[in-house]
Coordinates of C-alpha atoms and ligand atoms in Angstrom, one line a residue:
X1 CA 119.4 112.4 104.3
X2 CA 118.3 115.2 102.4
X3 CA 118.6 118.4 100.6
X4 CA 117.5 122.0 100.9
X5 CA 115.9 122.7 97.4
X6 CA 116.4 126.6 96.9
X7 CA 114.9 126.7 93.4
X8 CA 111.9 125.8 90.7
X9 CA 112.4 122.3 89.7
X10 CA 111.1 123.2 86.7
X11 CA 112.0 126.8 85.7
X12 CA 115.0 127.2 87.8
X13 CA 113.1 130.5 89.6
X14 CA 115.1 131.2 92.6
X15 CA 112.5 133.4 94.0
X16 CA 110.4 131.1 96.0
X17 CA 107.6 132.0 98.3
X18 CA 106.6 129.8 101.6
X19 CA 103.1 129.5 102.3
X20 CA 102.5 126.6 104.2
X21 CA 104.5 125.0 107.5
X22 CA 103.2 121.9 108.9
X23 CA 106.3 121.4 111.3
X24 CA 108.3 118.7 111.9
X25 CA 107.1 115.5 110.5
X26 CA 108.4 111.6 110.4
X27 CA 108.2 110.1 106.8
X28 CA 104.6 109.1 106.6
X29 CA 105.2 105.5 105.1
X30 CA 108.1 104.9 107.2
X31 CA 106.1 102.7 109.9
X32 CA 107.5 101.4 113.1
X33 CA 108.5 97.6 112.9
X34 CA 109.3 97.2 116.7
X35 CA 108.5 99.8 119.5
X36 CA 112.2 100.0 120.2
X37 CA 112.4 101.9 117.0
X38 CA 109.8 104.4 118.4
X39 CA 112.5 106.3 120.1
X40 CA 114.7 106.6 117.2
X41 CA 112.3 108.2 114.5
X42 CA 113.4 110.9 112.6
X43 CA 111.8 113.7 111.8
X44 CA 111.7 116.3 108.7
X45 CA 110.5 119.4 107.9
X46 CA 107.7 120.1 105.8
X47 CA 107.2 123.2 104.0
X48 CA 105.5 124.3 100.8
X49 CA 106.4 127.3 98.5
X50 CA 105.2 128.9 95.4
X51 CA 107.1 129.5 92.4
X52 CA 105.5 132.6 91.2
X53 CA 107.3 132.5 87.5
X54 CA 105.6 128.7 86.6
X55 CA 102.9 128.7 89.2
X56 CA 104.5 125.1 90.6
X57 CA 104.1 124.5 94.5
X58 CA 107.1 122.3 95.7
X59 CA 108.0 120.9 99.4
X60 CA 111.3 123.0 100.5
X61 CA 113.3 119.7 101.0
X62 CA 114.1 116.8 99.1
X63 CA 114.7 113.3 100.9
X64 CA 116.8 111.3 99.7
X65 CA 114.8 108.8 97.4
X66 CA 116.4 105.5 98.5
X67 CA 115.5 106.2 101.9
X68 CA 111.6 106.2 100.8
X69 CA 111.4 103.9 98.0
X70 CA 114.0 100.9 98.2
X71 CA 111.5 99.4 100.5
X72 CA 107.8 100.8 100.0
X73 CA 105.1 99.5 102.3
X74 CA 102.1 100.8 99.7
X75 CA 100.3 98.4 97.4
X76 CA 98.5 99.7 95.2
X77 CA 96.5 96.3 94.9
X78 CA 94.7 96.8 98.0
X79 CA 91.4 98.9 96.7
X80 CA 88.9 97.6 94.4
X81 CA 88.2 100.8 93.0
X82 CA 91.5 101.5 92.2
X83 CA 91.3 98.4 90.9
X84 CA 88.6 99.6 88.4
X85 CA 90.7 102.8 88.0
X86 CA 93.7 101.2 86.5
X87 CA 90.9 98.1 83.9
X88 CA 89.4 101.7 83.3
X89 CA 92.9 103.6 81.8
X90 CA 94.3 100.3 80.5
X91 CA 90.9 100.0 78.3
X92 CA 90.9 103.7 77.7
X93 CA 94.3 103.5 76.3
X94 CA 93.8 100.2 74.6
X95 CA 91.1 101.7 72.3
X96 CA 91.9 105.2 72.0
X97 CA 95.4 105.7 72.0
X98 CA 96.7 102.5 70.5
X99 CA 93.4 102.0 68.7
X100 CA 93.3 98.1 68.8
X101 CA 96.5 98.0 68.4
X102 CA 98.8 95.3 70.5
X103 CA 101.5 97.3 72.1
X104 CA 104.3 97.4 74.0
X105 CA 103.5 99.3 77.4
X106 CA 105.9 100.6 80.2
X107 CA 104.6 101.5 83.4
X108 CA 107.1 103.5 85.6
X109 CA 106.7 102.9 89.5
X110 CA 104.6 100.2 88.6
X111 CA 104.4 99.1 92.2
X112 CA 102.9 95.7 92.7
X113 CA 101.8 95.8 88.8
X114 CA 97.9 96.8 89.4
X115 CA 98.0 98.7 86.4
X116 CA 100.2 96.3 84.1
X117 CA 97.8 93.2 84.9
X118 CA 95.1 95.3 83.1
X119 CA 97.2 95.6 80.4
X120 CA 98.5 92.1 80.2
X121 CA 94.5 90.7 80.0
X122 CA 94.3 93.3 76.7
X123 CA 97.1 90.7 75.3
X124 CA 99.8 94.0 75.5
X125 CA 103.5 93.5 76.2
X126 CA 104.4 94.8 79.8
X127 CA 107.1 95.8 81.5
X128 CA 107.3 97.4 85.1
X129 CA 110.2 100.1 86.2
X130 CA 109.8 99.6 89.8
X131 CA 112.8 101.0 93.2
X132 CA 111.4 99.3 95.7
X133 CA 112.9 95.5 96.0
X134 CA 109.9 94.3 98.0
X135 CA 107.0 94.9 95.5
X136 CA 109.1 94.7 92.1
X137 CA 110.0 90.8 93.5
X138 CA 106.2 90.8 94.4
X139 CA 104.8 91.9 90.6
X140 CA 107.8 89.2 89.2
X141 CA 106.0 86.7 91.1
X142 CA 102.3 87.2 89.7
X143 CA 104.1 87.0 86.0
X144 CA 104.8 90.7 85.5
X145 CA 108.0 91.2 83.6
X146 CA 109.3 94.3 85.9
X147 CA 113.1 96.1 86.2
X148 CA 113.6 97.0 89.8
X149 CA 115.6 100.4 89.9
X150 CA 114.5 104.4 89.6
X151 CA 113.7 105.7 86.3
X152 CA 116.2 108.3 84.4
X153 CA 118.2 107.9 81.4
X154 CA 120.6 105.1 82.0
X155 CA 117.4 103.0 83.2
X156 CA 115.6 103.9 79.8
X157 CA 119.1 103.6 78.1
X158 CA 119.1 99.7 79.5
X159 CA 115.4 99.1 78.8
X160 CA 116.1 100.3 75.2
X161 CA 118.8 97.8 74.9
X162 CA 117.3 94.9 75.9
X163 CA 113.4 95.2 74.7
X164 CA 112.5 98.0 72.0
X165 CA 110.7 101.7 72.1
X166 CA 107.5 101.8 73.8
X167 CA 104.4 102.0 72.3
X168 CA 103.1 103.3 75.8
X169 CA 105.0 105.3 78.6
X170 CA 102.6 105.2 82.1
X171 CA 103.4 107.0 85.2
X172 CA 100.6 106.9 87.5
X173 CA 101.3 108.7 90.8
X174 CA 105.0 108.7 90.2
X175 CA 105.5 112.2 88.7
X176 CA 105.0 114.7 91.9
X177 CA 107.4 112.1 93.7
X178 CA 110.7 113.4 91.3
X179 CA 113.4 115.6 92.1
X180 CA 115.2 115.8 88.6
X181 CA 111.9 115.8 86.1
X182 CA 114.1 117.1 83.9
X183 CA 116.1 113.9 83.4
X184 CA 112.9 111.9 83.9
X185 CA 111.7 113.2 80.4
X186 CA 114.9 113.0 78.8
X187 CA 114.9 109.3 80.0
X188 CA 111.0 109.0 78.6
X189 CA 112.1 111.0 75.0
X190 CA 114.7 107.7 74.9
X191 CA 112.2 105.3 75.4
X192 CA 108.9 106.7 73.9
X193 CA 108.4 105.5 70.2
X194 CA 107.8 108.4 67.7
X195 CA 104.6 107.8 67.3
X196 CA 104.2 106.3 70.9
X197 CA 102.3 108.4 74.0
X198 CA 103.0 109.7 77.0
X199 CA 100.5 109.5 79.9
X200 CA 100.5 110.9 83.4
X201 CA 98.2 111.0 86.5
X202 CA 98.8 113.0 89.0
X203 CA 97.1 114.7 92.2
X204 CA 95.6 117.8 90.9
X205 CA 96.9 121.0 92.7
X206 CA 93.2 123.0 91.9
X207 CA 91.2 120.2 93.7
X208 CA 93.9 119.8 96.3
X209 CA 92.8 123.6 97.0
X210 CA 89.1 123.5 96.5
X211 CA 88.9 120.6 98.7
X212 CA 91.8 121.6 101.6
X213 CA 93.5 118.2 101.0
X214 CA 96.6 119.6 103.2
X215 CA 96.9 116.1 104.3
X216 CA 98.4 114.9 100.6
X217 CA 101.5 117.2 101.6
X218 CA 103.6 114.6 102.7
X219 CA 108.1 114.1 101.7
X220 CA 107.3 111.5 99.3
X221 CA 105.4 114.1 97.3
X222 CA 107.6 116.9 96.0
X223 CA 105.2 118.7 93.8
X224 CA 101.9 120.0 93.4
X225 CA 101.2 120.0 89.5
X226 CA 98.8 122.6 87.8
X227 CA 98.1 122.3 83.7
X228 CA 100.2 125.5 83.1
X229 CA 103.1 124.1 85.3
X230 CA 103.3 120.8 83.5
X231 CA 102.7 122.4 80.1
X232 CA 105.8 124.2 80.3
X233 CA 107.8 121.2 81.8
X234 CA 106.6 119.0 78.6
X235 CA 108.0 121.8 76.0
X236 CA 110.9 121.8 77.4
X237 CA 111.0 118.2 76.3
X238 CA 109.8 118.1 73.0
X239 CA 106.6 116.9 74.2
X240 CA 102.8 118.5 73.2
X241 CA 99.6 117.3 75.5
X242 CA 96.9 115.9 73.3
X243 CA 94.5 116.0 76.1
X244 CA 93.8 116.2 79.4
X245 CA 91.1 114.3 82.1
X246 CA 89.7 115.0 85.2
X247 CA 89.4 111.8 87.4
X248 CA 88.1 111.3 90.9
X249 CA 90.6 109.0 92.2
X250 CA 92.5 110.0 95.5
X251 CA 91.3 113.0 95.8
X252 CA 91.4 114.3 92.2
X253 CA 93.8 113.5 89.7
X254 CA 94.6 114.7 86.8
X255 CA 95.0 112.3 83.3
X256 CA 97.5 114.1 80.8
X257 CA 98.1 112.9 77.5
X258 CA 101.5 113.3 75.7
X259 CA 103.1 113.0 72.5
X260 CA 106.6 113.6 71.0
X261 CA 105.6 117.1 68.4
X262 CA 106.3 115.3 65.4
X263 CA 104.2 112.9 66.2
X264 CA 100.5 113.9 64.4
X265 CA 98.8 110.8 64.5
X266 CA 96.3 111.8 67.5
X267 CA 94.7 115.2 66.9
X268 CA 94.9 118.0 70.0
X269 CA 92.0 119.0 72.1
X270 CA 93.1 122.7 72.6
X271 CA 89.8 123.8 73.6
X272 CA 89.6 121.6 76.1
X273 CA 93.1 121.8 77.5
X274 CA 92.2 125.9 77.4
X275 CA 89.4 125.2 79.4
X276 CA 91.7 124.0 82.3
X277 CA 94.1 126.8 81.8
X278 CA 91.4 129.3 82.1
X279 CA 89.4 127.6 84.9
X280 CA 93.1 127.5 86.9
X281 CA 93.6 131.8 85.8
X282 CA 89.6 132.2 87.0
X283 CA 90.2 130.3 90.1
X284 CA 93.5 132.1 91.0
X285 CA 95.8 129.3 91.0
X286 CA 98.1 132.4 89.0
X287 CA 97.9 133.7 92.7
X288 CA 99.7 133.2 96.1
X289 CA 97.3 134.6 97.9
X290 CA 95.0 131.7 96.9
X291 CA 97.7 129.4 98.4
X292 CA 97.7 131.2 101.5
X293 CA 94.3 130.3 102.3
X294 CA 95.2 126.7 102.5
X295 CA 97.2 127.7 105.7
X296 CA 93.7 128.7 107.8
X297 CA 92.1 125.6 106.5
X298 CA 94.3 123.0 107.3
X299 CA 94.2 124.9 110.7
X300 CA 90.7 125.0 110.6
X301 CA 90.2 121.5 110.3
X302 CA 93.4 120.5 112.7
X303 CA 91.2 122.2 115.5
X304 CA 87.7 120.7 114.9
X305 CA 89.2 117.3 114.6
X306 CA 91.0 117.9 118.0
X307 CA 88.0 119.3 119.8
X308 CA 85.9 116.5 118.1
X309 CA 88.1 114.0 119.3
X310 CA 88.6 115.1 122.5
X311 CA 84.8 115.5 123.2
X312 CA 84.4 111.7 122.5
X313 CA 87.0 110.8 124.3
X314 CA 85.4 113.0 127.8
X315 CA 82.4 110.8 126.9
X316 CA 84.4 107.5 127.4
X317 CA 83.7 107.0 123.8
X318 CA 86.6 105.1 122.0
X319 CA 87.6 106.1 118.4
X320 CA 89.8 104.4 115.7
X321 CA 90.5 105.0 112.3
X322 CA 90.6 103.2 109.1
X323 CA 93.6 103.3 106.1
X324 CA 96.9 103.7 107.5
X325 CA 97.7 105.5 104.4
X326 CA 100.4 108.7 104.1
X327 CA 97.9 111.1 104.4
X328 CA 96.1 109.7 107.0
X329 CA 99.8 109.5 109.0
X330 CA 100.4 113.3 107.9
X331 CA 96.6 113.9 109.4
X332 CA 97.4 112.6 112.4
X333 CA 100.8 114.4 113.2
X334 CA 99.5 117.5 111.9
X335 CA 96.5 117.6 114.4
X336 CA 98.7 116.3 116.6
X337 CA 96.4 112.6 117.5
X338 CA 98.3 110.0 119.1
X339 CA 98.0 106.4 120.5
X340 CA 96.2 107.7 123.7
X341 CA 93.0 109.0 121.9
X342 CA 93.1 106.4 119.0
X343 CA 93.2 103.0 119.7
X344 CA 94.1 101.3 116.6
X345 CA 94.2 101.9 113.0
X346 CA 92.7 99.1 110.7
X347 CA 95.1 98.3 107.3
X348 CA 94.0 95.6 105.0
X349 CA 97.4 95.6 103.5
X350 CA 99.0 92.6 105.4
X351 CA 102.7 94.1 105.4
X352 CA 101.6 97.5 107.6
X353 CA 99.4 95.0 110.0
X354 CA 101.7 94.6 113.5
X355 CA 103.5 97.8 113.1
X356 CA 102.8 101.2 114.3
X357 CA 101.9 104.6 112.5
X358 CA 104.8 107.3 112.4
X359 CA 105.1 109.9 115.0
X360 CA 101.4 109.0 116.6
X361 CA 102.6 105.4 117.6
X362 CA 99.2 103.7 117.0
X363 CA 99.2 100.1 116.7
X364 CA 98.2 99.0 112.9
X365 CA 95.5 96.3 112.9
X366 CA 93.6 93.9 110.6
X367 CA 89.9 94.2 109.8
X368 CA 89.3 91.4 112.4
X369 CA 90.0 93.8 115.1
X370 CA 86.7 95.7 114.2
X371 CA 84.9 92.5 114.7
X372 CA 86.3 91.6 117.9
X373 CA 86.3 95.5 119.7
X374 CA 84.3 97.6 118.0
X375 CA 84.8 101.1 118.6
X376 CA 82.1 104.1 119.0
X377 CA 83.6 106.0 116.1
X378 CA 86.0 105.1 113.1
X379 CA 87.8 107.8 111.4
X380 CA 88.2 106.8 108.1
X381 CA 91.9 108.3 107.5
X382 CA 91.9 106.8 103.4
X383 CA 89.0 109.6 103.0
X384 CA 89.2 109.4 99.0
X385 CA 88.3 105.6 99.5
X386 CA 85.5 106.0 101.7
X387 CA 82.5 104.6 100.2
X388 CA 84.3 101.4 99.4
X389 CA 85.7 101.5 103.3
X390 CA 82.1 102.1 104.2
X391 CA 80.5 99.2 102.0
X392 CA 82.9 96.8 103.7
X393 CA 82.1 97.8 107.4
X394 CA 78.4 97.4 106.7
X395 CA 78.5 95.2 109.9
X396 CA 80.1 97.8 112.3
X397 CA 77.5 100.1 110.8
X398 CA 74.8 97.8 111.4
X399 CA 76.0 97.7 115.1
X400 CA 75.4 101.4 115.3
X401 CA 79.3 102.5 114.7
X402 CA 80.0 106.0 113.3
X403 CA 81.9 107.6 111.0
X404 CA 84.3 110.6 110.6
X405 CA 85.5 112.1 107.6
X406 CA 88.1 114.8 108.1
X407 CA 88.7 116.4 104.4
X408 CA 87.1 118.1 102.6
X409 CA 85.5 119.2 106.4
X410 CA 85.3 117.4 109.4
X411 CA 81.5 115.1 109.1
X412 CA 80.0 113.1 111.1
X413 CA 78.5 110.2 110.1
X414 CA 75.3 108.3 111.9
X415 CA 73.1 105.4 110.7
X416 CA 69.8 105.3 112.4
X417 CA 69.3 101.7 111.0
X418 CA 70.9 99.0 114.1
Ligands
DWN501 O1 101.1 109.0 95.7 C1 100.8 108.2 96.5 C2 99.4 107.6 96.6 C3 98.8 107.4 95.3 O2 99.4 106.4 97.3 C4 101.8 107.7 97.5 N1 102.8 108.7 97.8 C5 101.4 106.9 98.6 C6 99.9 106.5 98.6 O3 99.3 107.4 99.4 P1 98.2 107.0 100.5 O4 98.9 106.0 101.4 O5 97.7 108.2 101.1 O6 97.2 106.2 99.5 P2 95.8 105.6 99.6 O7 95.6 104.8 98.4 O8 94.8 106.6 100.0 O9 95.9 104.6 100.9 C7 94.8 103.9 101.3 C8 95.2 103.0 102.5 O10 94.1 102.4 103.0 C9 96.2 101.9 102.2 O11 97.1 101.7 103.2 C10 95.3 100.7 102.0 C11 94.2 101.0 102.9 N2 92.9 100.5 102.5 C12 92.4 99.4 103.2 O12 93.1 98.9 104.1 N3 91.3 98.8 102.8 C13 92.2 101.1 101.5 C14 91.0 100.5 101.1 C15 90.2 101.1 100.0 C16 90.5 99.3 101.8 O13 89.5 98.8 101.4

């Protein structure tokens, strides 16, 4: 069910150094279909280390990927401003990269095809790469050409086979969810075009830390990417980064761009991708100390949220929460809230309504619970979507409902206006 993974997945460093335990945990999108299950969940640890040769932070264990991803519960569909995110890069790409260009344009883990759609209204040729049965038959429904299986060679060998190079290689929120990236870019040096690019987003291991987002650790995500790290992965695959963006999304994410090195179509912002490696060296992301720190925080914040919670709950306050998303589920077990202080967890995303959250065991509701029993406080677990989950409880606001917010510190928020 899985593996103990005793070395750098990217520089093969076998001197590994663990700086952050947060126990036992159940696989934070595996939800509970029936209560029966409840006694039969299965637990795994979770672990971080430092690979002091590449500066990569990887969990200590690898689950086995068709036991997350054959069937994946998330839909990336489900927020608006993700929504904007993905007509945002698609545009972005559209003008800059393939500058006007009609291309063809392969997004791997394309989930329910948020980001292909964008693509598709710029009149581009899609095609999805996409594990999980459930959402690959989903984005085939809604017209998006997709091939439902992992990405590595023989995938790209197929793809190759039956359409043509890409002009465009996408992997948004895929890349810190691989064991073998080494294979992953031999696949995407099969598939790219020569003069085609390589783009990436992933969670951003320097905001992670400035902002104690310890509730992003979860199994599904095996690594915790800083520029240097991924610089070193691309050479090793014939592939240079053109440039590099900071974006907000979950969190803070990092855009990188990538092209093959012949390719010298697209010029290379060096001082900006210096600015990134110097900011990481000034901010000591070189250092395992710095990791260390991430240790008290997470602990830090476990114990206000406990002591915040339980204070309501002496009051005869009730509290629930809002996003049954992975981190929120890794929140939860790690501070150790269950179904007897929360009493349910609203989920706009139909297929997680009726079940209930791993390891915690609280029921998963619609937004029509809200209406119907308001509670004094909602702890808004999808944190990095906040505003947007705030703009569409204006009513339980209005009503005089609170807000949490556990990351980047436990807040409190109170509207005067009823
Ligand atoms: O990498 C990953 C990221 C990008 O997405 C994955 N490993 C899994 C997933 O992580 P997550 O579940 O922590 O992601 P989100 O996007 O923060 O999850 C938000 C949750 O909140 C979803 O379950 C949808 C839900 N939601 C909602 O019900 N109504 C979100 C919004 C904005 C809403 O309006």
């Amino acid at each position: 069910m899985f593996y103990e993974k005793k070395s750098c997945r990217i520089c093969g460093n076998k001197g590994l150094i663990p700086y952050l335990d947060m126990g036992n945990t159940p696989l934070a999108n595996s939800l509970i279909v029936r209560s029966s299950e409840i006694n039969n969940e299965k637990y795994f640890p979770l672990v971080v280390v430092y690979c002091p040769t590449c500066s990569l932070s990887q969990l200590s264990i690898v689950v086995e990927p068709s036991i997350l991803y054959n069937h994946y519960i998330y839909h990336s569909s489900i927020s608006k401003t993700f929504h904007e995110h993905c007509k945002q890069l698609a545009e972005y790409i559209s003008s800059i990269i393939l500058k006007g260009k009609i291309g063809f344009c392969v997004d791997i883990a394309s989930n329910d095809g948020c980001l292909l759609t964008k693509f598709k209204n710029l009149s581009h040729k899609v095609l999805g790469i996409e594990p999980a049965k459930n959402l690959a038959k989903l984005s085939i429904s809604t017209g998006i050409d997709t091939y439902n299986d992992f990405w590595n060679k023989k995938t790209a060998e197929k793809i190759l086979q039956s359409y043509s190079h890409a002009d465009i290689i996408t992997s948004t929120n895929v890349f810190a969810h691989v064991d073998n990236l080494h294979e992953f870019l031999e696949g995407i040096n099969i598939l790219l075009s020569e003069d085609g690019a390589f783009i990436i987003e992933v969670p951003y291991m320097s905001e992670l830390i400035k902002k104690n987002e310890f509730d992003t650790i979860y199994h599904e995500h095996l690594s915790y990417f800083l520029i240097k790290t991924l610089k070193i992965l691309f050479e090793k695959h014939n592939l240079k980064i053109l440039d590099i963006q900071k974006l907000p999304i979950h969190g803070g994410t990092i855009r990188v761009i990538t092209v093959k090195y012949s390719n010298n179509n697209l010029s290379i912002n060096k001082k900006g991708i210096d600015k990134f490696l110097n900011e990481e060296d000034n901010n000591g992301m070189y250092d395992i100390h710095t990791y260390k720190n991430l240790d008290i925080y997470a602990k830090k914040i476990k114990s206000e949220i406990f002591s915040l919670i339980t204070n309501i709950k002496r009051q005869n306050k009730r509290i629930s929460c809002y996003g049954a998303s992975a981190k929120g589920i890794t929140l939860l077990n790690y501070c150790k809230i269950n179904y007897r202080m929360i009493d349910y967890i609203i989920d706009d995303t139909p297929q997680k309504q009726n079940c209930f959250a791993p390891g915690s065991h609280i029921p998963i509701c619609s937004l029509k619970k809200l209406l119907e029993s308001p509670p004094d406080y909602l702890l808004i677990l999808a944190w990095n979507f906040a505003e947007e989950i705030m703009s569409k409880t204006k009513f339980y606001q209005n009503n005089g409902g609170k807000y949490i917010i556990p990351i980047p510190e436990v807040r409190l928020y109170e509207y005067s206006s009823k």
